[in-house]
Amino acid sequence: MARRDASSEKDKPETGNVQSILAKSARGASFLISLQIGSRALTFIVNQILVRFLSPELLGISSQLELFSVTVLTFARESIRVALGRSGDLGQEDGKTEKSKTAESYGQARKVQEAINLSYIAILLGPFIATFFSWLYWRNPEPAVLAMPCIKEAFAVYAAATILELCMEPCFAVAAQQMLFSTRATAEAGATFTRCIVNCGLAAWASRTGLGLGALPFAAGQLSYALVLNLAYYSHTYPRASREGYSLGLSSMQSSSSTLVASRLPRRSLNLALNLYAQSGLKHILTQGDSLLIAMFTSLRSQGIYALASNYGSLLARMLFQPIEESSRGVFSSLCSQIPPVSSSSTNSTSPRTTRNSKKSSSSAAEPHPNLLTAHRYLVTVLRLYSLLSTLLFFVAPTFLPPLLPLLAGFRFGASSGAPRVLGLYAYYLPLLAFNGLLEAFVAAVASPEQLRTQAVAMMTLSAGFAALGWGVLGWADGGAEGLVGVNGVNMGVRIIWSYSFVRRWFQMRGVELSSTQFLPKVLVVILGVAAAVGLNLTSEGPDGGFLELLKVVGVGGTYGLIMLYLERGFLIDCYGLLKPAAVCPQLTSHPSYSTI
């Protein structure tokens, strides 16, 4: 009896740590989602003003400049951010002596300093990567690009803004390591607001005065975004650094050469970042492949129409899916870093027979680790929420979005432009984005260096197949933007299959079963969704239906949504508990779909 009590007391700190991790994630996701909703709402309003007097060609140029900036940022910092995200949780626990708190405080300060030092690699890489992609862009530009007013000046300002944005990486490392979600929300909200004001103000002034600034307002907006982002991050993190005993500069640390490179860079995180670099680059090519392909094979006008449709279509992905993916990656890293590794023979084996045997032996030897069960339950919860939202998107959104676009963007983007059809197809693509983002976040959080190299090879193969399929659809079959959405869907579907297979096998190796029946919606929900979609399509008047068409779709879709909420009310009530820190673990464990084998 005494032994059981001692064991119970021993488990309390770990349970409290798990609750702390999930509570921070829930609050962090709420912060980031609120930030995205606010910033996207503001951006949406500004874009409604801009799009009324911007030509499709100018929209195409702005999408090219944004692609350049995102590409430089990804190749400079993405692998470093992921590597730092896997360095473990820095949250403090209660019930420690003063001496242990002092030792822990020193260890945390050292860990944050290592993260800051590693982030300087992104700052050093930025100018070289920007120079390389600038050379690629200007090596053989289109005549329509050269004819755009102030294009070279706009490109130079955009490049400078991108390099300046990388200068806040040390502060971002601090915010990410210590889960300072409010700091991130404040900084990014202020920067986004400033960019919108500068964009809209300059574009409106140029239009009113007849001054041909081309894409220069977008470049100036991006520069203001980078300036405010740096100012906000440094003003929040510099006082914290002085107070907690670390520096925002590239500082040396005392340690053995086996743990640090040049007395500054943590060897383990640096090796992980190197292994992740190729994966991050290939993932970016696959994610932004549509923008690359349409820039290569279509005109500026087509690029502008596709950019408009995809920007409207991806609003939900940016407001909801991206924040959940970012916070979930931190949760998986924190939880799974404490799970003991399985034997190398079990990890390397991929045959079903070996998987079943390892799962059986693991189950018979000991119960699954509590953090493993929590990670599984968290993953299943979010996947099921995505499934419910995806049914609404899949069955209702394709008939809702096409008549909405001309009302939002003006009738130059009506049915004759092709943009409403592209936006309608994009609704089928959004659920794939959601599932892929979450599954790849789990892979990035738990995969070993060898598994990351395997994933890099798989992504390289996917990239080649995606490029070949895109060339066939755009260059040979002239499929246009609609065909490109289909190519993206195929690409994302293959990535989901690969990631899901990895995640399912990873859990099986540790004695826990993951199956699609745990997160798919109820059969009745799907049947009612099919009926709603058939009814809407049979009575649809298309993009020219106007406001009455929207009212009809809202009525049918709203009714279906309320019925879905009623049928899934038990699960949704349990999910509400995720926002209550004290009830995080009980709410997760109470759901009947979380069975382990």
Coordinates of C-alpha atoms in Angstrom, one line a residue:
M1 CA 0.0 0.0 0.0
A2 CA 2.8 2.3 0.9
R3 CA 4.5 1.6 -2.4
R4 CA 1.4 2.4 -4.3
D5 CA 1.1 5.7 -2.5
A6 CA 4.7 6.6 -3.2
S7 CA 4.2 5.7 -6.9
S8 CA 1.1 7.9 -6.9
E9 CA 3.0 10.8 -5.4
K10 CA 5.8 10.3 -7.9
D11 CA 3.3 10.5 -10.8
K12 CA 1.8 13.8 -9.6
P13 CA 4.4 16.1 -11.0
E14 CA 4.4 14.4 -14.3
T15 CA 0.5 14.7 -14.5
G16 CA 0.8 18.3 -13.5
N17 CA 3.3 18.9 -16.2
V18 CA 1.1 17.3 -18.8
Q19 CA -1.8 19.5 -17.7
S20 CA 0.4 22.5 -17.9
I21 CA 1.5 21.7 -21.4
L22 CA -2.0 21.1 -22.7
A23 CA -3.3 24.2 -20.8
K24 CA -0.6 26.4 -22.3
S25 CA -1.4 24.9 -25.7
A26 CA -5.1 25.6 -25.4
R27 CA -4.4 29.2 -24.3
G28 CA -1.8 29.6 -27.0
A29 CA -4.1 28.3 -29.7
S30 CA -6.8 30.7 -28.6
F31 CA -4.3 33.6 -28.7
L32 CA -3.1 32.6 -32.2
I33 CA -6.6 32.0 -33.5
S34 CA -7.8 35.3 -32.2
L35 CA -4.7 37.0 -33.7
Q36 CA -5.4 35.4 -37.1
I37 CA -9.1 36.2 -37.0
G38 CA -8.4 39.8 -36.1
S39 CA -5.5 40.3 -38.6
R40 CA -7.3 38.5 -41.4
A41 CA -10.5 40.4 -40.8
L42 CA -8.5 43.7 -41.1
T43 CA -6.6 42.4 -44.1
F44 CA -9.9 41.3 -45.6
I45 CA -11.4 44.8 -45.2
V46 CA -8.4 46.5 -46.7
N47 CA -8.3 44.1 -49.6
Q48 CA -12.0 44.8 -50.3
I49 CA -10.9 48.4 -50.8
L50 CA -7.8 47.6 -52.8
V51 CA -9.3 45.1 -55.2
R52 CA -11.9 47.6 -56.4
F53 CA -9.3 49.6 -58.3
L54 CA -6.4 47.1 -58.7
S55 CA -6.0 45.3 -62.0
P56 CA -5.5 41.5 -62.1
E57 CA -2.0 42.1 -63.5
L58 CA -1.0 44.1 -60.4
L59 CA -2.5 41.4 -58.2
G60 CA -0.3 38.9 -60.1
I61 CA 2.8 41.0 -59.4
S62 CA 2.0 41.3 -55.7
S63 CA 1.6 37.5 -55.5
Q64 CA 5.0 37.0 -57.1
L65 CA 6.6 39.4 -54.6
E66 CA 4.9 37.6 -51.7
L67 CA 6.1 34.3 -53.0
F68 CA 9.7 35.6 -53.1
S69 CA 9.5 36.8 -49.5
V70 CA 7.9 33.5 -48.2
T71 CA 10.5 31.5 -50.0
V72 CA 13.5 33.4 -48.5
L73 CA 12.0 33.2 -45.0
T74 CA 11.3 29.5 -45.3
F75 CA 14.8 28.5 -46.5
A76 CA 16.4 30.8 -43.9
R77 CA 14.5 30.0 -40.7
E78 CA 11.9 27.2 -41.0
S79 CA 14.2 24.2 -40.2
I80 CA 15.7 26.2 -37.2
R81 CA 12.2 26.9 -35.8
V82 CA 11.2 23.3 -36.0
A83 CA 14.4 22.1 -34.4
L84 CA 14.0 24.6 -31.6
G85 CA 10.4 23.5 -31.1
R86 CA 11.7 20.0 -30.3
S87 CA 14.0 21.1 -27.5
G88 CA 11.4 20.2 -24.8
D89 CA 9.1 22.1 -22.5
L90 CA 10.4 25.0 -20.4
G91 CA 7.4 25.3 -18.2
Q92 CA 7.9 25.6 -14.5
E93 CA 6.4 23.2 -11.9
D94 CA 5.1 23.9 -8.5
G95 CA 6.2 22.3 -5.2
K96 CA 10.0 22.7 -5.7
T97 CA 12.5 23.8 -3.2
E98 CA 14.3 27.1 -3.5
K99 CA 17.5 25.4 -4.4
S100 CA 15.9 23.3 -7.1
K101 CA 14.1 26.4 -8.5
T102 CA 17.4 28.2 -8.7
A103 CA 19.0 25.4 -10.6
E104 CA 16.0 25.1 -12.9
S105 CA 16.1 28.8 -13.6
Y106 CA 19.7 28.6 -14.6
G107 CA 19.0 25.6 -16.9
Q108 CA 16.1 27.4 -18.5
A109 CA 18.2 30.6 -19.1
R110 CA 20.9 28.5 -20.7
K111 CA 18.4 26.7 -22.9
V112 CA 16.9 30.0 -24.1
Q113 CA 20.4 31.3 -24.8
E114 CA 21.1 28.2 -26.9
A115 CA 17.9 28.9 -28.9
I116 CA 18.8 32.5 -29.4
N117 CA 22.3 31.6 -30.6
L118 CA 20.9 29.1 -33.1
S119 CA 18.4 31.6 -34.4
Y120 CA 21.2 33.8 -35.6
I121 CA 21.9 31.3 -38.4
A122 CA 18.7 32.5 -40.0
I123 CA 19.9 36.1 -39.9
L124 CA 23.2 35.1 -41.5
L125 CA 21.6 33.0 -44.2
G126 CA 19.0 35.6 -45.1
P127 CA 21.0 37.9 -47.4
F128 CA 22.6 35.1 -49.3
I129 CA 19.3 33.3 -49.9
A130 CA 17.6 36.6 -50.9
T131 CA 20.5 37.4 -53.3
F132 CA 20.2 33.9 -54.9
F133 CA 16.4 34.1 -55.4
S134 CA 16.7 37.7 -56.7
W135 CA 19.1 36.5 -59.3
L136 CA 16.7 33.7 -60.3
Y137 CA 13.8 36.2 -60.6
W138 CA 15.6 38.7 -62.7
R139 CA 17.5 36.3 -64.9
N140 CA 14.7 36.0 -67.5
P141 CA 11.7 38.2 -66.5
E142 CA 8.5 38.5 -68.5
P143 CA 8.0 41.6 -70.6
A144 CA 4.8 42.3 -68.7
V145 CA 6.8 42.3 -65.4
L146 CA 9.4 44.8 -66.8
A147 CA 6.5 47.0 -68.1
M148 CA 5.1 47.4 -64.5
P149 CA 5.9 50.8 -63.0
C150 CA 8.5 50.9 -60.2
I151 CA 8.9 47.1 -60.3
K152 CA 12.6 47.1 -59.6
E153 CA 12.2 49.5 -56.7
A154 CA 9.3 47.5 -55.3
F155 CA 11.4 44.3 -55.5
A156 CA 14.4 45.9 -53.7
V157 CA 12.1 47.2 -50.9
Y158 CA 10.5 43.8 -50.6
A159 CA 13.9 42.1 -50.3
A160 CA 15.1 44.5 -47.7
A161 CA 11.8 44.0 -45.7
T162 CA 12.3 40.2 -45.8
I163 CA 15.9 40.4 -44.5
L164 CA 14.7 42.9 -41.8
E165 CA 12.0 40.4 -40.8
L166 CA 14.6 37.8 -40.1
C167 CA 16.3 40.1 -37.5
M168 CA 13.5 39.4 -35.0
E169 CA 14.3 35.6 -34.9
P170 CA 16.2 35.8 -31.6
C171 CA 13.1 37.3 -30.0
F172 CA 10.8 34.8 -31.7
A173 CA 13.0 32.0 -30.2
V174 CA 12.5 33.4 -26.7
A175 CA 8.7 33.7 -27.3
A176 CA 8.5 30.2 -28.7
Q177 CA 10.6 28.6 -26.0
Q178 CA 8.7 30.2 -23.2
M179 CA 5.3 30.0 -24.8
L180 CA 4.8 33.8 -24.8
F181 CA 1.7 33.7 -27.0
S182 CA 0.5 37.1 -25.9
T183 CA 3.8 38.6 -27.0
R184 CA 3.5 37.0 -30.4
A185 CA -0.2 38.1 -30.7
T186 CA 0.6 41.7 -29.8
A187 CA 3.6 42.0 -32.1
E188 CA 2.0 40.4 -35.1
A189 CA -1.3 42.2 -34.7
G190 CA 0.4 45.5 -34.6
A191 CA 2.6 44.7 -37.6
T192 CA -0.4 43.5 -39.6
F193 CA -2.4 46.6 -38.8
T194 CA 0.4 48.9 -39.9
R195 CA 0.9 47.0 -43.1
C196 CA -2.8 47.3 -44.0
I197 CA -2.9 51.0 -43.3
V198 CA 0.3 51.6 -45.4
N199 CA -0.9 49.4 -48.3
C200 CA -4.4 50.9 -48.4
G201 CA -3.2 54.5 -47.9
L202 CA -0.5 54.5 -50.6
A203 CA -2.6 52.6 -53.1
A204 CA -5.6 54.9 -52.6
W205 CA -3.4 58.0 -52.8
A206 CA -1.7 56.7 -56.0
S207 CA -5.1 55.9 -57.6
R208 CA -6.5 59.3 -56.7
T209 CA -3.5 61.3 -58.0
G210 CA -3.0 59.1 -61.0
L211 CA 0.6 58.3 -60.0
G212 CA 1.8 55.0 -61.3
L213 CA 3.4 53.3 -58.3
G214 CA 2.8 49.7 -59.5
A215 CA 3.5 47.3 -56.6
L216 CA 5.4 49.8 -54.5
P217 CA 2.5 50.2 -52.0
F218 CA 2.7 46.5 -51.3
A219 CA 6.5 46.7 -50.8
A220 CA 6.2 49.7 -48.5
G221 CA 3.5 47.9 -46.5
Q222 CA 5.8 44.8 -46.1
L223 CA 8.6 47.1 -45.0
S224 CA 6.4 48.7 -42.3
Y225 CA 5.3 45.2 -41.2
A226 CA 8.9 44.2 -40.6
L227 CA 9.8 47.4 -38.8
V228 CA 6.9 47.2 -36.4
L229 CA 7.4 43.4 -35.9
N230 CA 11.0 44.0 -34.8
L231 CA 10.1 47.0 -32.6
A232 CA 7.3 45.0 -30.8
Y233 CA 9.3 41.8 -30.3
Y234 CA 12.4 43.5 -29.0
S235 CA 10.5 45.9 -26.7
H236 CA 8.8 42.8 -25.1
T237 CA 11.7 40.4 -24.9
Y238 CA 14.7 42.7 -24.0
P239 CA 13.5 43.5 -20.5
R240 CA 12.7 39.8 -20.0
A241 CA 16.2 38.8 -21.1
S242 CA 17.8 41.3 -18.6
R243 CA 15.6 40.0 -15.8
E244 CA 16.1 36.3 -16.4
G245 CA 19.8 36.2 -17.1
Y246 CA 20.3 35.6 -20.8
S247 CA 21.3 37.9 -23.7
L248 CA 19.5 38.5 -27.1
G249 CA 23.0 38.7 -28.7
L250 CA 25.1 35.8 -30.0
S251 CA 26.8 34.9 -26.7
S252 CA 29.4 32.3 -25.8
M253 CA 28.6 29.6 -23.1
Q254 CA 30.8 27.4 -21.1
S255 CA 30.5 23.7 -21.9
S256 CA 32.3 20.8 -23.4
S257 CA 32.9 20.7 -27.2
S258 CA 30.7 17.7 -27.5
T259 CA 27.5 19.7 -26.7
L260 CA 28.4 23.1 -28.2
V261 CA 29.8 24.1 -31.6
A262 CA 32.1 27.2 -31.4
S263 CA 31.0 27.6 -27.7
R264 CA 27.7 29.0 -28.9
L265 CA 25.6 26.6 -31.0
P266 CA 23.9 23.5 -29.4
R267 CA 25.2 20.6 -31.4
R268 CA 22.1 18.4 -31.0
S269 CA 19.7 21.1 -32.3
L270 CA 22.1 22.2 -35.0
N271 CA 22.3 18.6 -36.3
L272 CA 18.5 18.3 -36.2
A273 CA 18.2 21.6 -38.1
L274 CA 20.5 20.4 -40.8
N275 CA 18.5 17.2 -41.1
L276 CA 15.3 19.2 -41.3
Y277 CA 16.6 21.7 -43.9
A278 CA 16.0 19.6 -47.0
Q279 CA 12.6 18.5 -45.6
S280 CA 11.6 22.1 -45.0
G281 CA 12.7 23.2 -48.5
L282 CA 10.9 20.3 -50.2
K283 CA 7.8 20.9 -48.1
H284 CA 7.8 24.6 -49.2
I285 CA 8.1 23.6 -52.8
L286 CA 5.1 21.2 -52.4
T287 CA 3.1 23.8 -50.5
Q288 CA 3.9 26.8 -52.8
G289 CA 4.2 24.6 -55.9
D290 CA 0.9 26.0 -57.2
S291 CA 2.3 29.5 -57.1
L292 CA 5.5 28.4 -58.8
L293 CA 3.8 26.6 -61.5
I294 CA 1.2 29.2 -62.3
A295 CA 4.0 31.8 -62.4
M296 CA 5.9 29.7 -64.9
F297 CA 3.1 28.7 -67.3
T298 CA 0.4 31.4 -67.2
S299 CA 0.0 35.2 -67.8
L300 CA 0.0 37.8 -65.1
R301 CA -3.7 38.2 -65.5
S302 CA -4.3 34.5 -64.8
Q303 CA -1.9 34.7 -61.9
G304 CA -3.9 37.6 -60.4
I305 CA -7.2 35.8 -60.7
Y306 CA -5.8 32.6 -59.1
A307 CA -4.2 34.7 -56.3
L308 CA -7.5 36.4 -55.6
A309 CA -9.4 33.1 -55.5
S310 CA -6.8 31.3 -53.4
N311 CA -6.5 34.2 -51.0
Y312 CA -10.2 34.2 -50.3
G313 CA -10.3 30.4 -50.2
S314 CA -7.4 30.1 -47.8
L315 CA -8.7 32.6 -45.2
L316 CA -10.1 29.8 -43.1
A317 CA -6.8 27.9 -43.3
R318 CA -4.8 30.9 -42.2
M319 CA -7.2 31.9 -39.4
L320 CA -7.9 28.5 -37.9
F321 CA -5.7 25.7 -39.2
Q322 CA -2.3 27.4 -39.1
P323 CA -2.5 28.5 -35.4
I324 CA -3.7 25.0 -34.4
E325 CA -0.9 23.4 -36.4
E326 CA 1.7 25.7 -34.7
S327 CA 0.5 25.1 -31.2
S328 CA 0.0 21.4 -31.7
R329 CA 3.6 21.0 -32.9
G330 CA 4.7 22.4 -29.5
V331 CA 2.4 20.1 -27.6
F332 CA 3.6 17.0 -29.5
S333 CA 7.2 18.0 -29.0
S334 CA 6.7 18.6 -25.3
L335 CA 4.8 15.4 -24.6
C336 CA 6.6 13.0 -26.9
S337 CA 10.1 14.1 -25.8
Q338 CA 9.5 12.4 -22.5
I339 CA 8.4 9.1 -24.0
P340 CA 11.1 6.3 -23.8
P341 CA 12.2 5.3 -27.3
V342 CA 11.4 1.8 -28.6
S343 CA 14.0 -0.6 -29.7
S344 CA 15.8 0.1 -33.0
S345 CA 14.6 -3.2 -34.5
S346 CA 11.0 -2.3 -33.8
T347 CA 11.5 1.2 -35.2
N348 CA 13.1 0.2 -38.4
S349 CA 10.7 -2.6 -39.2
T350 CA 7.7 -1.7 -41.3
S351 CA 6.1 -5.0 -42.0
P352 CA 2.6 -5.6 -40.5
R353 CA 3.7 -8.8 -38.8
T354 CA 6.5 -7.1 -37.0
T355 CA 4.2 -4.2 -36.1
R356 CA 1.7 -6.5 -34.5
N357 CA 4.3 -8.4 -32.6
S358 CA 6.0 -5.3 -31.3
K359 CA 2.7 -3.9 -30.3
K360 CA 1.7 -7.1 -28.5
S361 CA 5.0 -7.4 -26.7
S362 CA 4.9 -3.7 -25.7
S363 CA 1.4 -4.1 -24.3
S364 CA 2.3 -7.2 -22.3
A365 CA 5.5 -5.7 -20.9
A366 CA 4.0 -2.4 -19.5
E367 CA 1.2 0.0 -19.9
P368 CA 1.7 2.8 -22.5
H369 CA 3.4 5.9 -21.2
P370 CA 0.8 8.5 -19.9
N371 CA 2.2 11.2 -22.2
L372 CA 1.8 8.8 -25.1
L373 CA -1.9 8.4 -24.3
T374 CA -2.3 12.2 -23.9
A375 CA -0.7 12.8 -27.3
H376 CA -2.9 10.2 -28.9
R377 CA -6.0 11.7 -27.4
Y378 CA -5.1 15.2 -28.3
L379 CA -4.4 14.2 -31.9
V380 CA -7.7 12.3 -32.2
T381 CA -9.6 15.2 -30.8
V382 CA -8.3 17.7 -33.3
L383 CA -8.6 15.3 -36.2
R384 CA -12.3 14.7 -35.3
L385 CA -12.9 18.4 -35.0
Y386 CA -11.3 18.8 -38.5
S387 CA -13.6 16.0 -39.8
L388 CA -16.7 17.8 -38.7
L389 CA -15.6 21.1 -40.1
S390 CA -14.6 19.4 -43.3
T391 CA -18.1 17.9 -43.9
L392 CA -19.5 21.4 -43.8
L393 CA -16.9 22.7 -46.2
F394 CA -17.1 19.8 -48.5
F395 CA -20.9 19.8 -48.9
V396 CA -21.9 23.4 -48.5
A397 CA -19.0 25.8 -49.3
P398 CA -18.7 24.9 -53.1
T399 CA -22.1 26.3 -53.8
F400 CA -21.7 29.2 -51.3
L401 CA -18.4 30.7 -52.4
P402 CA -18.9 31.3 -56.2
P403 CA -21.9 33.7 -55.9
L404 CA -20.2 35.5 -52.9
L405 CA -17.0 36.4 -54.8
P406 CA -18.5 38.9 -57.3
L407 CA -20.3 40.7 -54.4
L408 CA -17.0 41.0 -52.5
A409 CA -14.4 41.7 -55.2
G410 CA -16.6 43.4 -57.8
F411 CA -18.2 42.2 -61.0
R412 CA -14.9 42.3 -63.0
F413 CA -14.3 39.0 -61.1
G414 CA -17.7 37.5 -62.0
A415 CA -18.5 34.3 -63.8
S416 CA -16.7 35.4 -67.0
S417 CA -13.4 35.7 -65.3
G418 CA -13.3 32.1 -64.1
A419 CA -12.4 33.2 -60.5
P420 CA -15.7 31.9 -58.9
R421 CA -15.2 28.4 -60.4
V422 CA -11.7 28.3 -58.9
L423 CA -12.9 29.5 -55.6
G424 CA -15.7 26.8 -55.6
L425 CA -13.1 24.1 -56.3
Y426 CA -10.9 25.5 -53.5
A427 CA -13.5 24.5 -51.0
Y428 CA -12.8 20.8 -51.7
Y429 CA -9.0 21.5 -51.2
L430 CA -9.3 23.2 -47.7
P431 CA -10.0 20.0 -45.7
L432 CA -6.9 18.4 -47.2
L433 CA -4.8 21.4 -46.0
A434 CA -6.1 21.0 -42.5
F435 CA -5.4 17.3 -42.1
N436 CA -2.0 17.5 -43.8
G437 CA -0.9 20.4 -41.6
L438 CA -1.7 18.6 -38.3
L439 CA -0.2 15.2 -39.4
E440 CA 3.0 16.8 -40.7
A441 CA 3.2 18.8 -37.4
F442 CA 3.2 15.5 -35.5
V443 CA 5.9 14.0 -37.9
A444 CA 8.1 17.0 -37.4
A445 CA 7.8 16.7 -33.6
V446 CA 8.6 13.1 -33.2
A447 CA 10.6 11.8 -36.2
S448 CA 14.2 10.8 -35.7
P449 CA 17.0 12.1 -38.0
E450 CA 16.9 8.9 -40.0
Q451 CA 13.1 9.1 -40.4
L452 CA 13.4 12.8 -41.4
R453 CA 15.9 11.8 -44.1
T454 CA 13.4 9.1 -45.3
Q455 CA 10.7 11.8 -45.4
A456 CA 12.9 14.1 -47.4
V457 CA 13.4 11.4 -50.0
A458 CA 9.6 10.8 -50.1
M459 CA 9.0 14.5 -50.5
M460 CA 11.6 14.7 -53.2
T461 CA 9.8 12.0 -55.1
L462 CA 6.5 13.8 -54.5
S463 CA 8.0 17.1 -55.8
A464 CA 9.1 15.5 -59.0
G465 CA 5.7 13.9 -59.5
F466 CA 3.9 17.2 -58.6
A467 CA 6.1 19.1 -61.1
A468 CA 5.4 16.6 -63.9
L469 CA 1.7 16.5 -63.2
G470 CA 1.6 20.3 -63.0
W471 CA 3.5 20.7 -66.3
G472 CA 1.0 18.3 -67.9
V473 CA -2.1 20.1 -66.7
L474 CA -0.9 23.7 -67.1
G475 CA 1.7 23.5 -69.9
W476 CA 0.4 20.7 -72.1
A477 CA -3.3 20.4 -71.4
D478 CA -3.8 24.1 -70.7
G479 CA -5.9 23.3 -67.6
G480 CA -5.5 26.8 -66.1
A481 CA -6.2 27.6 -62.5
E482 CA -9.0 25.0 -62.2
G483 CA -6.6 22.3 -63.2
L484 CA -4.0 23.6 -60.8
V485 CA -6.4 23.2 -57.8
G486 CA -6.9 19.6 -58.9
V487 CA -3.2 19.0 -59.0
N488 CA -2.8 20.5 -55.5
G489 CA -5.5 18.2 -54.2
V490 CA -3.7 15.1 -55.6
N491 CA -0.4 16.3 -54.1
M492 CA -1.9 17.0 -50.7
G493 CA -3.8 13.7 -50.7
V494 CA -0.5 11.7 -51.3
R495 CA 1.2 13.7 -48.5
I496 CA -1.7 12.9 -46.1
I497 CA -1.4 9.2 -46.9
W498 CA 2.3 9.2 -46.2
S499 CA 2.1 11.2 -42.9
Y500 CA -0.9 9.2 -41.6
S501 CA 0.9 5.9 -42.3
F502 CA 3.9 7.2 -40.4
V503 CA 1.8 8.5 -37.4
R504 CA -0.2 5.3 -37.2
R505 CA 2.9 3.1 -37.3
W506 CA 4.6 5.3 -34.7
F507 CA 1.7 4.7 -32.2
Q508 CA 1.5 1.0 -33.0
M509 CA 5.2 0.6 -32.2
R510 CA 4.4 1.9 -28.7
G511 CA 1.2 -0.2 -28.1
V512 CA -1.5 2.3 -29.0
E513 CA -3.8 2.0 -31.9
L514 CA -4.8 4.9 -34.2
S515 CA -7.5 4.3 -36.7
S516 CA -9.8 6.4 -38.9
T517 CA -12.9 5.3 -37.1
Q518 CA -11.7 7.2 -34.0
F519 CA -12.0 10.6 -35.7
L520 CA -14.4 10.3 -38.7
P521 CA -17.9 11.9 -38.3
K522 CA -21.0 9.8 -37.7
V523 CA -22.6 8.1 -40.8
L524 CA -25.8 10.1 -40.4
V525 CA -23.9 13.4 -40.5
V526 CA -22.3 12.4 -43.8
I527 CA -25.7 11.2 -45.3
L528 CA -27.4 14.5 -44.4
G529 CA -24.4 16.4 -45.9
V530 CA -24.7 14.5 -49.2
A531 CA -28.4 15.3 -49.3
A532 CA -27.8 19.0 -48.6
A533 CA -25.1 19.1 -51.4
V534 CA -27.3 17.4 -53.9
G535 CA -30.2 19.8 -53.2
L536 CA -28.0 22.9 -53.4
N537 CA -26.4 21.8 -56.7
L538 CA -29.8 20.9 -58.4
T539 CA -31.2 24.4 -57.5
S540 CA -28.0 26.4 -57.9
E541 CA -28.0 29.5 -60.2
G542 CA -24.2 29.7 -60.2
P543 CA -22.0 32.8 -59.6
D544 CA -24.6 35.1 -61.1
G545 CA -27.3 34.1 -58.6
G546 CA -26.5 37.1 -56.4
F547 CA -27.8 37.8 -52.9
L548 CA -30.8 35.5 -53.1
E549 CA -28.6 32.5 -54.0
L550 CA -26.5 33.2 -51.0
L551 CA -29.5 33.4 -48.7
K552 CA -30.7 30.0 -50.0
V553 CA -27.3 28.4 -49.4
V554 CA -27.0 30.0 -45.9
G555 CA -30.4 28.6 -45.0
V556 CA -29.7 25.1 -46.1
G557 CA -26.1 25.1 -44.8
G558 CA -27.1 26.7 -41.4
T559 CA -29.8 24.0 -40.9
Y560 CA -27.3 21.3 -41.7
G561 CA -24.7 22.8 -39.4
L562 CA -27.2 22.9 -36.5
I563 CA -28.2 19.3 -37.0
M564 CA -24.6 18.3 -37.1
L565 CA -23.9 20.1 -33.8
Y566 CA -26.9 18.3 -32.2
L567 CA -25.7 14.9 -33.4
E568 CA -22.2 15.5 -32.2
R569 CA -23.1 17.4 -29.1
G570 CA -21.5 14.9 -26.7
F571 CA -18.1 15.1 -28.4
L572 CA -18.2 18.9 -28.7
I573 CA -19.1 19.3 -25.0
D574 CA -16.0 17.3 -24.2
C575 CA -13.9 19.4 -26.5
Y576 CA -15.0 22.5 -24.7
G577 CA -13.1 21.2 -21.7
L578 CA -9.9 21.7 -23.5
L579 CA -10.2 25.4 -22.9
K580 CA -10.3 24.9 -19.2
P581 CA -6.8 24.3 -17.9
A582 CA -7.9 22.4 -14.7
A583 CA -10.1 20.1 -16.7
V584 CA -7.8 19.3 -19.6
C585 CA -6.8 15.8 -18.8
P586 CA -10.2 14.6 -17.4
Q587 CA -12.0 16.0 -20.4
L588 CA -9.7 14.2 -22.8
T589 CA -9.8 10.8 -21.0
S590 CA -13.5 10.8 -20.7
H591 CA -14.3 10.5 -24.4
P592 CA -15.3 7.0 -25.5
S593 CA -13.5 7.1 -28.8
Y594 CA -10.1 7.1 -27.1
S595 CA -9.6 3.4 -26.8
T596 CA -6.1 1.9 -26.8
I597 CA -5.0 -1.6 -27.8

